[in-house]
Amino acid sequence: MTLTETAAPCAPLPDEFIPLIVPQLRGNEWRYVKECLDTAWVSSVGSYVERFEQLVAQHAGTSYAVATVNGTAALHIALQVAGVRPDDEVLVSTLTFIAPVNAIRYVGAWPVFIDAEPEYWQMDPAGVADFLERRCQWKDGTLINRETGRHVTAIVPVHILGHPVDMDPILALARQFRLKVIEDATEGLGATYRNRPVGQFGDIGCFSFNGNKIITTGGGGMLVTNSAELAQRAKYLTTQAKDDPVEYIHGEVGYNYRLTNVQAAIGCGQIEQLADYIERKRRIAGIYDDAFRDLSGLRPMREATGAASTFWMYTVLVDEGTAGIGSRDLLRALWKRNIQSRPLWQPLHRSPAHRSAGSWDCPIADTISAHALSLPCSVGLTDFEQGRVIEEVRALLGSSGLVSAQAGGAA
Ligand SMILES: Cc1ncc(COP(=O)(O)O)c(C=O)c1O
């Protein structure tokens, strides 16, 4: 395969190939799905949907959960039920997958891009404070962006790569400036911040069960909250806003954003294994960390004090000057050796898709994005496979990347 080719649908991957991140479905998934097929409860109503909602709420430590067709839909509905309106402004991490920013545009609002902090690469609370304190003012009881005149109404911290955002200062600012908080926890299921699971800190939290997430339903999402009112409204909007299901009376424009019973059945099988998957991800991260410790050209992702990361996507920063190879050349070289890796996303303040949101200066996200590379980290990655990744990375960095060969520190 070449970098741009993909395998035929359902074709087994070549023997030697080590993918970046693939699901593992070895628990009760088959049994639960078979039950759906045997009973013909395959569509968007069924006991597995409710069961999966309960299990996710339990894991997130919230009172309610509403299943959705994917994480993007969960974010879209979350913004809507939180009361974000057209032409509002919403603070959001610039260093993230594009979905939360798209969701902000779906409701007609505008993103305010917040840079990453350099240590753990998450939304920088100092950047949030700077925007709110220096660039906004109160007018008639609402917070206004002085430059655009728009209302600033919400914040979407994104817990990227399985590591939590530093929530305490962000929650304090949200209280002070009366912002709704919608956590994009799509990459963070199972991660904790000060011993509490992410997703429960804001007004609403959103999860994704896309194929590359720590647990998957093939495609799927979930919105969690402690507010009965928000949960009820989210359920209403995700199920076509039906006021009278017999007479087909719809109170407003709703969405068909429901998860199917078959997908929820897979989710129930998957979530039973979540604790084991987190342990495996953390073990994989630990092995990489140990193996790369003497390479000054690589700086692995770190874990903040008070945070427990799932290390969902194990990522390193590659410093070309020290490593003797840049992140994109390393990606290409690994690909030639049948090992898949991936850069992080283009920071969204630079995205052509969101050019109309104005121009923003987010230098830390730019630097992280230029140097980052994610390495194979499926929960099913074998020691042998990981050993091969380590061996190839070390060989490609050569002696120039060794700590002893360089006076400088990590990338
Ligand atoms: C940070 C982030 N937000 C939102 C999403 C959207 O989730 P989904 O793909 O389930 O729509 C994803 C990933 O898929 C993501 O990584």
GROMACS .gro file of C-alpha atoms and ligand atoms in nm:
model
  427
    1MET     CA    1   0.000   0.000   0.000
    2THR     CA    2   0.107   0.359  -0.054
    3LEU     CA    3   0.044   0.644   0.190
    4THR     CA    4  -0.277   0.742   0.014
    5GLU     CA    5  -0.412   0.395  -0.062
    6THR     CA    6  -0.644   0.219   0.177
    7ALA     CA    7  -0.708  -0.153   0.201
    8ALA     CA    8  -1.025  -0.290   0.036
    9PRO     CA    9  -1.324  -0.286   0.273
   10CYS     CA   10  -1.299  -0.564   0.530
   11ALA     CA   11  -0.972  -0.693   0.377
   12PRO     CA   12  -0.728  -0.818   0.638
   13LEU     CA   13  -0.427  -0.591   0.679
   14PRO     CA   14  -0.097  -0.725   0.545
   15ASP     CA   15   0.076  -0.949   0.799
   16GLU     CA   16   0.366  -0.719   0.862
   17PHE     CA   17   0.160  -0.400   0.877
   18ILE     CA   18   0.125  -0.227   1.215
   19PRO     CA   19  -0.174   0.009   1.205
   20LEU     CA   20  -0.193   0.327   1.410
   21ILE     CA   21  -0.502   0.239   1.605
   22VAL     CA   22  -0.761  -0.032   1.542
   23PRO     CA   23  -1.051  -0.156   1.752
   24GLN     CA   24  -1.050  -0.476   1.951
   25LEU     CA   25  -1.383  -0.659   1.970
   26ARG     CA   26  -1.323  -0.969   2.177
   27GLY     CA   27  -1.573  -0.941   2.461
   28ASN     CA   28  -1.950  -0.984   2.460
   29GLU     CA   29  -2.000  -0.771   2.146
   30TRP     CA   30  -2.085  -1.071   1.924
   31ARG     CA   31  -2.330  -1.212   2.176
   32TYR     CA   32  -2.512  -0.882   2.226
   33VAL     CA   33  -2.530  -0.806   1.852
   34LYS     CA   34  -2.658  -1.158   1.783
   35GLU     CA   35  -2.934  -1.096   2.033
   36CYS     CA   36  -3.035  -0.782   1.839
   37LEU     CA   37  -3.035  -0.975   1.512
   38ASP     CA   38  -3.221  -1.274   1.658
   39THR     CA   39  -3.492  -1.050   1.803
   40ALA     CA   40  -3.497  -0.802   1.511
   41TRP     CA   41  -3.436  -0.510   1.752
   42VAL     CA   42  -3.185  -0.359   1.515
   43SER     CA   43  -3.300  -0.002   1.481
   44SER     CA   44  -3.290   0.305   1.700
   45VAL     CA   45  -3.517   0.177   1.977
   46GLY     CA   46  -3.417  -0.111   2.201
   47SER     CA   47  -3.293  -0.208   2.541
   48TYR     CA   48  -2.924  -0.181   2.447
   49VAL     CA   49  -2.958   0.191   2.372
   50GLU     CA   50  -3.085   0.255   2.724
   51ARG     CA   51  -2.835   0.017   2.878
   52PHE     CA   52  -2.546   0.183   2.696
   53GLU     CA   53  -2.669   0.527   2.805
   54GLN     CA   54  -2.677   0.411   3.166
   55LEU     CA   55  -2.331   0.257   3.146
   56VAL     CA   56  -2.174   0.568   2.992
   57ALA     CA   57  -2.343   0.795   3.249
   58GLN     CA   58  -2.208   0.566   3.522
   59HIS     CA   59  -1.854   0.585   3.381
   60ALA     CA   60  -1.872   0.963   3.339
   61GLY     CA   61  -2.023   1.010   3.685
   62THR     CA   62  -2.328   1.196   3.553
   63SER     CA   63  -2.699   1.148   3.614
   64TYR     CA   64  -2.803   1.137   3.248
   65ALA     CA   65  -2.676   1.032   2.907
   66VAL     CA   66  -2.828   1.063   2.562
   67ALA     CA   67  -2.694   0.843   2.282
   68THR     CA   68  -2.628   1.001   1.942
   69VAL     CA   69  -2.528   0.883   1.599
   70ASN     CA   70  -2.174   1.017   1.647
   71GLY     CA   71  -1.970   1.256   1.861
   72THR     CA   72  -2.014   1.546   1.620
   73ALA     CA   73  -2.393   1.520   1.653
   74ALA     CA   74  -2.355   1.513   2.033
   75LEU     CA   75  -2.155   1.838   2.016
   76HIS     CA   76  -2.407   1.998   1.781
   77ILE     CA   77  -2.697   1.918   2.012
   78ALA     CA   78  -2.497   2.010   2.323
   79LEU     CA   79  -2.435   2.360   2.189
   80GLN     CA   80  -2.797   2.397   2.092
   81VAL     CA   81  -2.942   2.285   2.426
   82ALA     CA   82  -2.684   2.494   2.614
   83GLY     CA   83  -2.846   2.794   2.447
   84VAL     CA   84  -2.572   2.898   2.203
   85ARG     CA   85  -2.736   3.111   1.935
   86PRO     CA   86  -2.651   3.227   1.585
   87ASP     CA   87  -2.379   3.492   1.589
   88ASP     CA   88  -2.267   3.411   1.944
   89GLU     CA   89  -1.898   3.343   2.004
   90VAL     CA   90  -1.768   3.023   2.161
   91LEU     CA   91  -1.415   2.972   2.292
   92VAL     CA   92  -1.264   2.646   2.167
   93SER     CA   93  -0.923   2.476   2.152
   94THR     CA   94  -0.747   2.538   1.822
   95LEU     CA   95  -0.541   2.219   1.852
   96THR     CA   96  -0.809   1.959   1.797
   97PHE     CA   97  -0.987   1.754   1.535
   98ILE     CA   98  -1.222   1.982   1.339
   99ALA     CA   99  -1.557   1.845   1.467
  100PRO     CA  100  -1.618   2.078   1.768
  101VAL     CA  101  -1.547   2.385   1.557
  102ASN     CA  102  -1.776   2.262   1.281
  103ALA     CA  103  -2.047   2.206   1.544
  104ILE     CA  104  -2.008   2.568   1.658
  105ARG     CA  105  -2.072   2.677   1.299
  106TYR     CA  106  -2.370   2.436   1.268
  107VAL     CA  107  -2.553   2.648   1.528
  108GLY     CA  108  -2.446   2.966   1.346
  109ALA     CA  109  -2.199   3.073   1.616
  110TRP     CA  110  -1.832   3.170   1.571
  111PRO     CA  111  -1.522   3.007   1.715
  112VAL     CA  112  -1.275   3.202   1.926
  113PHE     CA  113  -0.957   2.998   1.898
  114ILE     CA  114  -0.758   2.939   2.215
  115ASP     CA  115  -0.398   2.829   2.192
  116ALA     CA  116  -0.260   2.513   2.354
  117GLU     CA  117  -0.036   2.518   2.661
  118PRO     CA  118   0.311   2.379   2.586
  119GLU     CA  119   0.338   2.107   2.852
  120TYR     CA  120   0.034   1.886   2.792
  121TRP     CA  121  -0.091   2.045   2.466
  122GLN     CA  122  -0.442   2.115   2.599
  123MET     CA  123  -0.649   2.437   2.592
  124ASP     CA  124  -0.446   2.702   2.775
  125PRO     CA  125  -0.640   2.855   3.069
  126ALA     CA  126  -0.414   3.162   3.045
  127GLY     CA  127  -0.531   3.214   2.686
  128VAL     CA  128  -0.893   3.187   2.800
  129ALA     CA  129  -0.834   3.443   3.076
  130ASP     CA  130  -0.652   3.675   2.839
  131PHE     CA  131  -0.940   3.676   2.589
  132LEU     CA  132  -1.213   3.721   2.849
  133GLU     CA  133  -1.034   3.981   3.060
  134ARG     CA  134  -0.871   4.190   2.790
  135ARG     CA  135  -1.092   4.156   2.485
  136CYS     CA  136  -1.444   4.135   2.629
  137GLN     CA  137  -1.668   4.369   2.825
  138TRP     CA  138  -2.008   4.356   2.993
  139LYS     CA  139  -2.291   4.539   2.820
  140ASP     CA  140  -2.648   4.529   2.949
  141GLY     CA  141  -2.568   4.217   3.150
  142THR     CA  142  -2.415   4.021   2.861
  143LEU     CA  143  -2.055   3.957   2.774
  144ILE     CA  144  -1.950   4.114   2.445
  145ASN     CA  145  -1.637   4.077   2.236
  146ARG     CA  146  -1.525   4.441   2.211
  147GLU     CA  147  -1.388   4.401   1.860
  148THR     CA  148  -1.677   4.211   1.696
  149GLY     CA  149  -1.965   4.324   1.918
  150ARG     CA  150  -2.084   3.962   1.939
  151HIS     CA  151  -2.211   3.786   2.254
  152VAL     CA  152  -1.965   3.545   2.410
  153THR     CA  153  -2.171   3.262   2.557
  154ALA     CA  154  -1.986   2.931   2.585
  155ILE     CA  155  -1.654   2.749   2.602
  156VAL     CA  156  -1.562   2.410   2.455
  157PRO     CA  157  -1.247   2.270   2.615
  158VAL     CA  158  -1.133   1.965   2.418
  159HIS     CA  159  -0.951   1.692   2.614
  160ILE     CA  160  -0.714   1.590   2.337
  161LEU     CA  161  -0.532   1.258   2.302
  162GLY     CA  162  -0.680   1.111   2.620
  163HIS     CA  163  -0.537   1.378   2.853
  164PRO     CA  164  -0.764   1.611   3.051
  165VAL     CA  165  -0.767   1.987   3.013
  166ASP     CA  166  -0.677   2.180   3.331
  167MET     CA  167  -1.042   2.237   3.418
  168ASP     CA  168  -1.030   2.424   3.752
  169PRO     CA  169  -0.917   2.762   3.615
  170ILE     CA  170  -1.144   2.723   3.313
  171LEU     CA  171  -1.448   2.646   3.530
  172ALA     CA  172  -1.368   2.945   3.753
  173LEU     CA  173  -1.349   3.174   3.448
  174ALA     CA  174  -1.670   3.024   3.307
  175ARG     CA  175  -1.846   3.103   3.637
  176GLN     CA  176  -1.703   3.454   3.647
  177PHE     CA  177  -1.798   3.532   3.287
  178ARG     CA  178  -2.122   3.327   3.288
  179LEU     CA  179  -2.023   3.094   3.008
  180LYS     CA  180  -2.178   2.755   2.946
  181VAL     CA  181  -1.918   2.478   2.944
  182ILE     CA  182  -1.939   2.195   2.693
  183GLU     CA  183  -1.657   1.946   2.732
  184ASP     CA  184  -1.547   1.775   2.416
  185ALA     CA  185  -1.444   1.452   2.586
  186THR     CA  186  -1.463   1.252   2.264
  187GLU     CA  187  -1.097   1.151   2.297
  188GLY     CA  188  -1.105   1.137   2.674
  189LEU     CA  189  -1.340   0.862   2.789
  190GLY     CA  190  -1.184   0.711   3.102
  191ALA     CA  191  -0.943   0.997   3.171
  192THR     CA  192  -0.970   1.166   3.510
  193TYR     CA  193  -0.898   1.515   3.639
  194ARG     CA  194  -0.845   1.538   4.015
  195ASN     CA  195  -0.980   1.183   4.042
  196ARG     CA  196  -1.306   1.260   3.861
  197PRO     CA  197  -1.386   1.138   3.510
  198VAL     CA  198  -1.387   1.398   3.233
  199GLY     CA  199  -1.725   1.479   3.083
  200GLN     CA  200  -1.884   1.564   3.419
  201PHE     CA  201  -1.727   1.905   3.478
  202GLY     CA  202  -1.920   2.119   3.233
  203ASP     CA  203  -2.290   2.169   3.175
  204ILE     CA  204  -2.262   1.892   2.915
  205GLY     CA  205  -1.991   1.646   2.813
  206CYS     CA  206  -1.967   1.471   2.475
  207PHE     CA  207  -1.811   1.135   2.384
  208SER     CA  208  -1.739   0.962   2.053
  209PHE     CA  209  -1.737   0.590   1.977
  210ASN     CA  210  -1.581   0.623   1.635
  211GLY     CA  211  -1.363   0.328   1.526
  212ASN     CA  212  -1.039   0.483   1.649
  213LYS     CA  213  -1.165   0.575   1.998
  214ILE     CA  214  -1.077   0.384   2.314
  215ILE     CA  215  -1.407   0.198   2.284
  216THR     CA  216  -1.614   0.190   1.967
  217THR     CA  217  -1.962   0.125   1.836
  218GLY     CA  218  -1.838   0.154   1.477
  219GLY     CA  219  -1.975   0.507   1.482
  220GLY     CA  220  -2.157   0.664   1.771
  221GLY     CA  221  -2.164   0.934   2.033
  222MET     CA  222  -2.307   1.031   2.369
  223LEU     CA  223  -2.394   1.348   2.550
  224VAL     CA  224  -2.379   1.341   2.933
  225THR     CA  225  -2.512   1.590   3.187
  226ASN     CA  226  -2.640   1.626   3.542
  227SER     CA  227  -2.932   1.838   3.426
  228ALA     CA  228  -3.261   1.654   3.373
  229GLU     CA  229  -3.384   1.947   3.168
  230LEU     CA  230  -3.085   1.950   2.931
  231ALA     CA  231  -3.098   1.571   2.893
  232GLN     CA  232  -3.467   1.576   2.814
  233ARG     CA  233  -3.424   1.851   2.559
  234ALA     CA  234  -3.129   1.670   2.399
  235LYS     CA  235  -3.335   1.349   2.370
  236TYR     CA  236  -3.619   1.550   2.215
  237LEU     CA  237  -3.398   1.718   1.954
  238THR     CA  238  -3.206   1.402   1.863
  239THR     CA  239  -3.531   1.212   1.801
  240GLN     CA  240  -3.698   1.452   1.555
  241ALA     CA  241  -3.859   1.676   1.822
  242LYS     CA  242  -4.170   1.460   1.829
  243ASP     CA  243  -4.454   1.604   2.038
  244ASP     CA  244  -4.708   1.342   1.940
  245PRO     CA  245  -4.562   1.022   1.800
  246VAL     CA  246  -4.902   0.889   1.689
  247GLU     CA  247  -5.018   1.195   1.499
  248TYR     CA  248  -4.665   1.294   1.391
  249ILE     CA  249  -4.674   1.637   1.546
  250HIS     CA  250  -4.329   1.792   1.570
  251GLY     CA  251  -4.283   2.095   1.795
  252GLU     CA  252  -3.974   2.226   1.618
  253VAL     CA  253  -3.704   2.131   1.372
  254GLY     CA  254  -3.534   1.826   1.520
  255TYR     CA  255  -3.274   1.578   1.402
  256ASN     CA  256  -3.249   1.208   1.339
  257TYR     CA  257  -2.935   1.170   1.548
  258ARG     CA  258  -3.022   0.838   1.714
  259LEU     CA  259  -2.782   0.554   1.779
  260THR     CA  260  -2.909   0.211   1.672
  261ASN     CA  261  -2.964  -0.079   1.909
  262VAL     CA  262  -2.700  -0.282   1.720
  263GLN     CA  263  -2.440  -0.009   1.770
  264ALA     CA  264  -2.538   0.027   2.136
  265ALA     CA  265  -2.504  -0.350   2.177
  266ILE     CA  266  -2.145  -0.327   2.053
  267GLY     CA  267  -2.094  -0.035   2.293
  268CYS     CA  268  -2.221  -0.238   2.589
  269GLY     CA  269  -1.974  -0.514   2.503
  270GLN     CA  270  -1.694  -0.260   2.465
  271ILE     CA  271  -1.751  -0.058   2.780
  272GLU     CA  272  -1.727  -0.374   2.991
  273GLN     CA  273  -1.362  -0.382   2.883
  274LEU     CA  274  -1.284  -0.012   2.928
  275ALA     CA  275  -1.082  -0.051   3.249
  276ASP     CA  276  -0.866  -0.315   3.084
  277TYR     CA  277  -0.821  -0.101   2.771
  278ILE     CA  278  -0.708   0.198   2.978
  279GLU     CA  279  -0.457  -0.021   3.159
  280ARG     CA  280  -0.324  -0.147   2.827
  281LYS     CA  281  -0.297   0.201   2.677
  282ARG     CA  282  -0.108   0.321   2.982
  283ARG     CA  283   0.124   0.021   2.963
  284ILE     CA  284   0.194   0.089   2.593
  285ALA     CA  285   0.274   0.453   2.679
  286GLY     CA  286   0.506   0.344   2.961
  287ILE     CA  287   0.698   0.107   2.732
  288TYR     CA  288   0.743   0.378   2.466
  289ASP     CA  289   0.849   0.631   2.730
  290ASP     CA  290   1.116   0.396   2.865
  291ALA     CA  291   1.239   0.307   2.517
  292PHE     CA  292   1.269   0.669   2.406
  293ARG     CA  293   1.411   0.812   2.727
  294ASP     CA  294   1.766   0.839   2.589
  295LEU     CA  295   1.652   1.008   2.265
  296SER     CA  296   1.674   1.383   2.307
  297GLY     CA  297   1.513   1.435   1.965
  298LEU     CA  298   1.182   1.289   2.082
  299ARG     CA  299   0.960   1.437   2.350
  300PRO     CA  300   0.674   1.206   2.445
  301MET     CA  301   0.340   1.338   2.565
  302ARG     CA  302   0.336   1.397   2.939
  303GLU     CA  303   0.086   1.355   3.216
  304ALA     CA  304   0.004   1.651   3.441
  305THR     CA  305  -0.006   1.622   3.821
  306GLY     CA  306  -0.364   1.551   3.923
  307ALA     CA  307  -0.443   1.408   3.579
  308ALA     CA  308  -0.478   1.046   3.473
  309SER     CA  309  -0.450   1.021   3.096
  310THR     CA  310  -0.569   0.719   2.901
  311PHE     CA  311  -0.288   0.790   2.650
  312TRP     CA  312  -0.557   0.727   2.389
  313MET     CA  313  -0.324   0.831   2.106
  314TYR     CA  314   0.044   0.802   2.200
  315THR     CA  315   0.216   1.104   2.051
  316VAL     CA  316   0.569   1.242   2.045
  317LEU     CA  317   0.721   1.571   1.936
  318VAL     CA  318   1.011   1.524   1.695
  319ASP     CA  319   1.278   1.791   1.698
  320GLU     CA  320   1.442   1.772   1.355
  321GLY     CA  321   1.753   1.961   1.463
  322THR     CA  322   1.830   1.708   1.735
  323ALA     CA  323   1.670   1.396   1.590
  324GLY     CA  324   1.823   1.434   1.245
  325ILE     CA  325   1.480   1.368   1.092
  326GLY     CA  326   1.155   1.568   1.096
  327SER     CA  327   0.813   1.435   1.196
  328ARG     CA  328   0.683   1.408   0.837
  329ASP     CA  329   0.997   1.234   0.708
  330LEU     CA  330   0.976   0.997   1.003
  331LEU     CA  331   0.612   0.927   0.912
  332ARG     CA  332   0.711   0.844   0.552
  333ALA     CA  333   1.005   0.631   0.657
  334LEU     CA  334   0.791   0.434   0.903
  335TRP     CA  335   0.526   0.385   0.635
  336LYS     CA  336   0.789   0.228   0.407
  337ARG     CA  337   0.859  -0.011   0.693
  338ASN     CA  338   0.489  -0.104   0.720
  339ILE     CA  339   0.426   0.103   1.030
  340GLN     CA  340   0.145   0.357   1.029
  341SER     CA  341   0.184   0.685   1.217
  342ARG     CA  342   0.000   1.015   1.194
  343PRO     CA  343   0.061   1.384   1.251
  344LEU     CA  344  -0.179   1.584   1.466
  345TRP     CA  345  -0.437   1.810   1.305
  346GLN     CA  346  -0.377   2.140   1.132
  347PRO     CA  347  -0.459   2.389   1.412
  348LEU     CA  348  -0.804   2.515   1.333
  349HIS     CA  349  -0.720   2.886   1.339
  350ARG     CA  350  -0.534   2.797   1.016
  351SER     CA  351  -0.806   2.582   0.862
  352PRO     CA  352  -0.939   2.698   0.524
  353ALA     CA  353  -1.276   2.566   0.644
  354HIS     CA  354  -1.281   2.829   0.920
  355ARG     CA  355  -1.107   3.117   0.748
  356SER     CA  356  -1.416   3.333   0.793
  357ALA     CA  357  -1.373   3.317   1.171
  358GLY     CA  358  -1.095   3.577   1.146
  359SER     CA  359  -0.721   3.558   1.207
  360TRP     CA  360  -0.573   3.427   1.527
  361ASP     CA  361  -0.229   3.392   1.671
  362CYS     CA  362  -0.172   3.052   1.834
  363PRO     CA  363   0.204   2.986   1.813
  364ILE     CA  364   0.216   2.694   2.058
  365ALA     CA  365  -0.041   2.494   1.864
  366ASP     CA  366   0.150   2.570   1.543
  367THR     CA  367   0.473   2.436   1.692
  368ILE     CA  368   0.313   2.124   1.839
  369SER     CA  369   0.136   2.051   1.513
  370ALA     CA  370   0.458   2.089   1.312
  371HIS     CA  371   0.647   1.842   1.531
  372ALA     CA  372   0.390   1.589   1.651
  373LEU     CA  373   0.365   1.229   1.541
  374SER     CA  374   0.132   0.965   1.684
  375LEU     CA  375   0.263   0.610   1.696
  376PRO     CA  376   0.080   0.273   1.687
  377CYS     CA  377  -0.111   0.229   2.011
  378SER     CA  378  -0.408  -0.005   1.957
  379VAL     CA  379  -0.516  -0.178   2.276
  380GLY     CA  380  -0.430  -0.504   2.097
  381LEU     CA  381  -0.075  -0.396   2.004
  382THR     CA  382   0.153  -0.688   2.090
  383ASP     CA  383   0.489  -0.652   2.265
  384PHE     CA  384   0.649  -0.787   1.948
  385GLU     CA  385   0.482  -0.521   1.732
  386GLN     CA  386   0.565  -0.243   1.974
  387GLY     CA  387   0.923  -0.369   1.987
  388ARG     CA  388   0.940  -0.338   1.609
  389VAL     CA  389   0.805   0.021   1.616
  390ILE     CA  390   1.061   0.114   1.881
  391GLU     CA  391   1.346  -0.051   1.691
  392GLU     CA  392   1.256   0.129   1.366
  393VAL     CA  393   1.210   0.468   1.532
  394ARG     CA  394   1.544   0.434   1.709
  395ALA     CA  395   1.718   0.323   1.390
  396LEU     CA  396   1.569   0.616   1.194
  397LEU     CA  397   1.681   0.868   1.454
  398GLY     CA  398   2.026   0.711   1.454
  399SER     CA  399   2.299   0.822   1.686
  400SER     CA  400   2.221   1.191   1.626
  401GLY     CA  401   1.909   1.160   1.839
  402LEU     CA  402   2.080   1.015   2.146
  403VAL     CA  403   2.086   1.233   2.455
  404SER     CA  404   2.462   1.180   2.491
  405ALA     CA  405   2.519   1.299   2.131
  406GLN     CA  406   2.357   1.635   2.201
  407ALA     CA  407   2.407   1.896   2.464
  408GLY     CA  408   2.051   2.028   2.411
  409GLY     CA  409   1.739   1.910   2.596
  410ALA     CA  410   1.426   1.749   2.466
  411ALA     CA  411   1.235   1.882   2.165
  412LIG     C1  412  -1.174   1.600   1.947
  412LIG     C2  413  -1.286   1.536   1.869
  412LIG     N1  414  -1.406   1.594   1.869
  412LIG     C3  415  -1.511   1.540   1.804
  412LIG     C4  416  -1.497   1.423   1.732
  412LIG     C5  417  -1.613   1.375   1.654
  412LIG     O1  418  -1.656   1.250   1.686
  412LIG     P1  419  -1.725   1.161   1.573
  412LIG     O2  420  -1.621   1.117   1.479
  412LIG     O3  421  -1.785   1.048   1.650
  412LIG     O4  422  -1.830   1.245   1.508
  412LIG     C6  423  -1.371   1.359   1.729
  412LIG     C7  424  -1.339   1.236   1.660
  412LIG     O5  425  -1.381   1.163   1.594
  412LIG     C8  426  -1.263   1.418   1.798
  412LIG     O6  427  -1.142   1.360   1.797
   0.00000   0.00000   0.00000
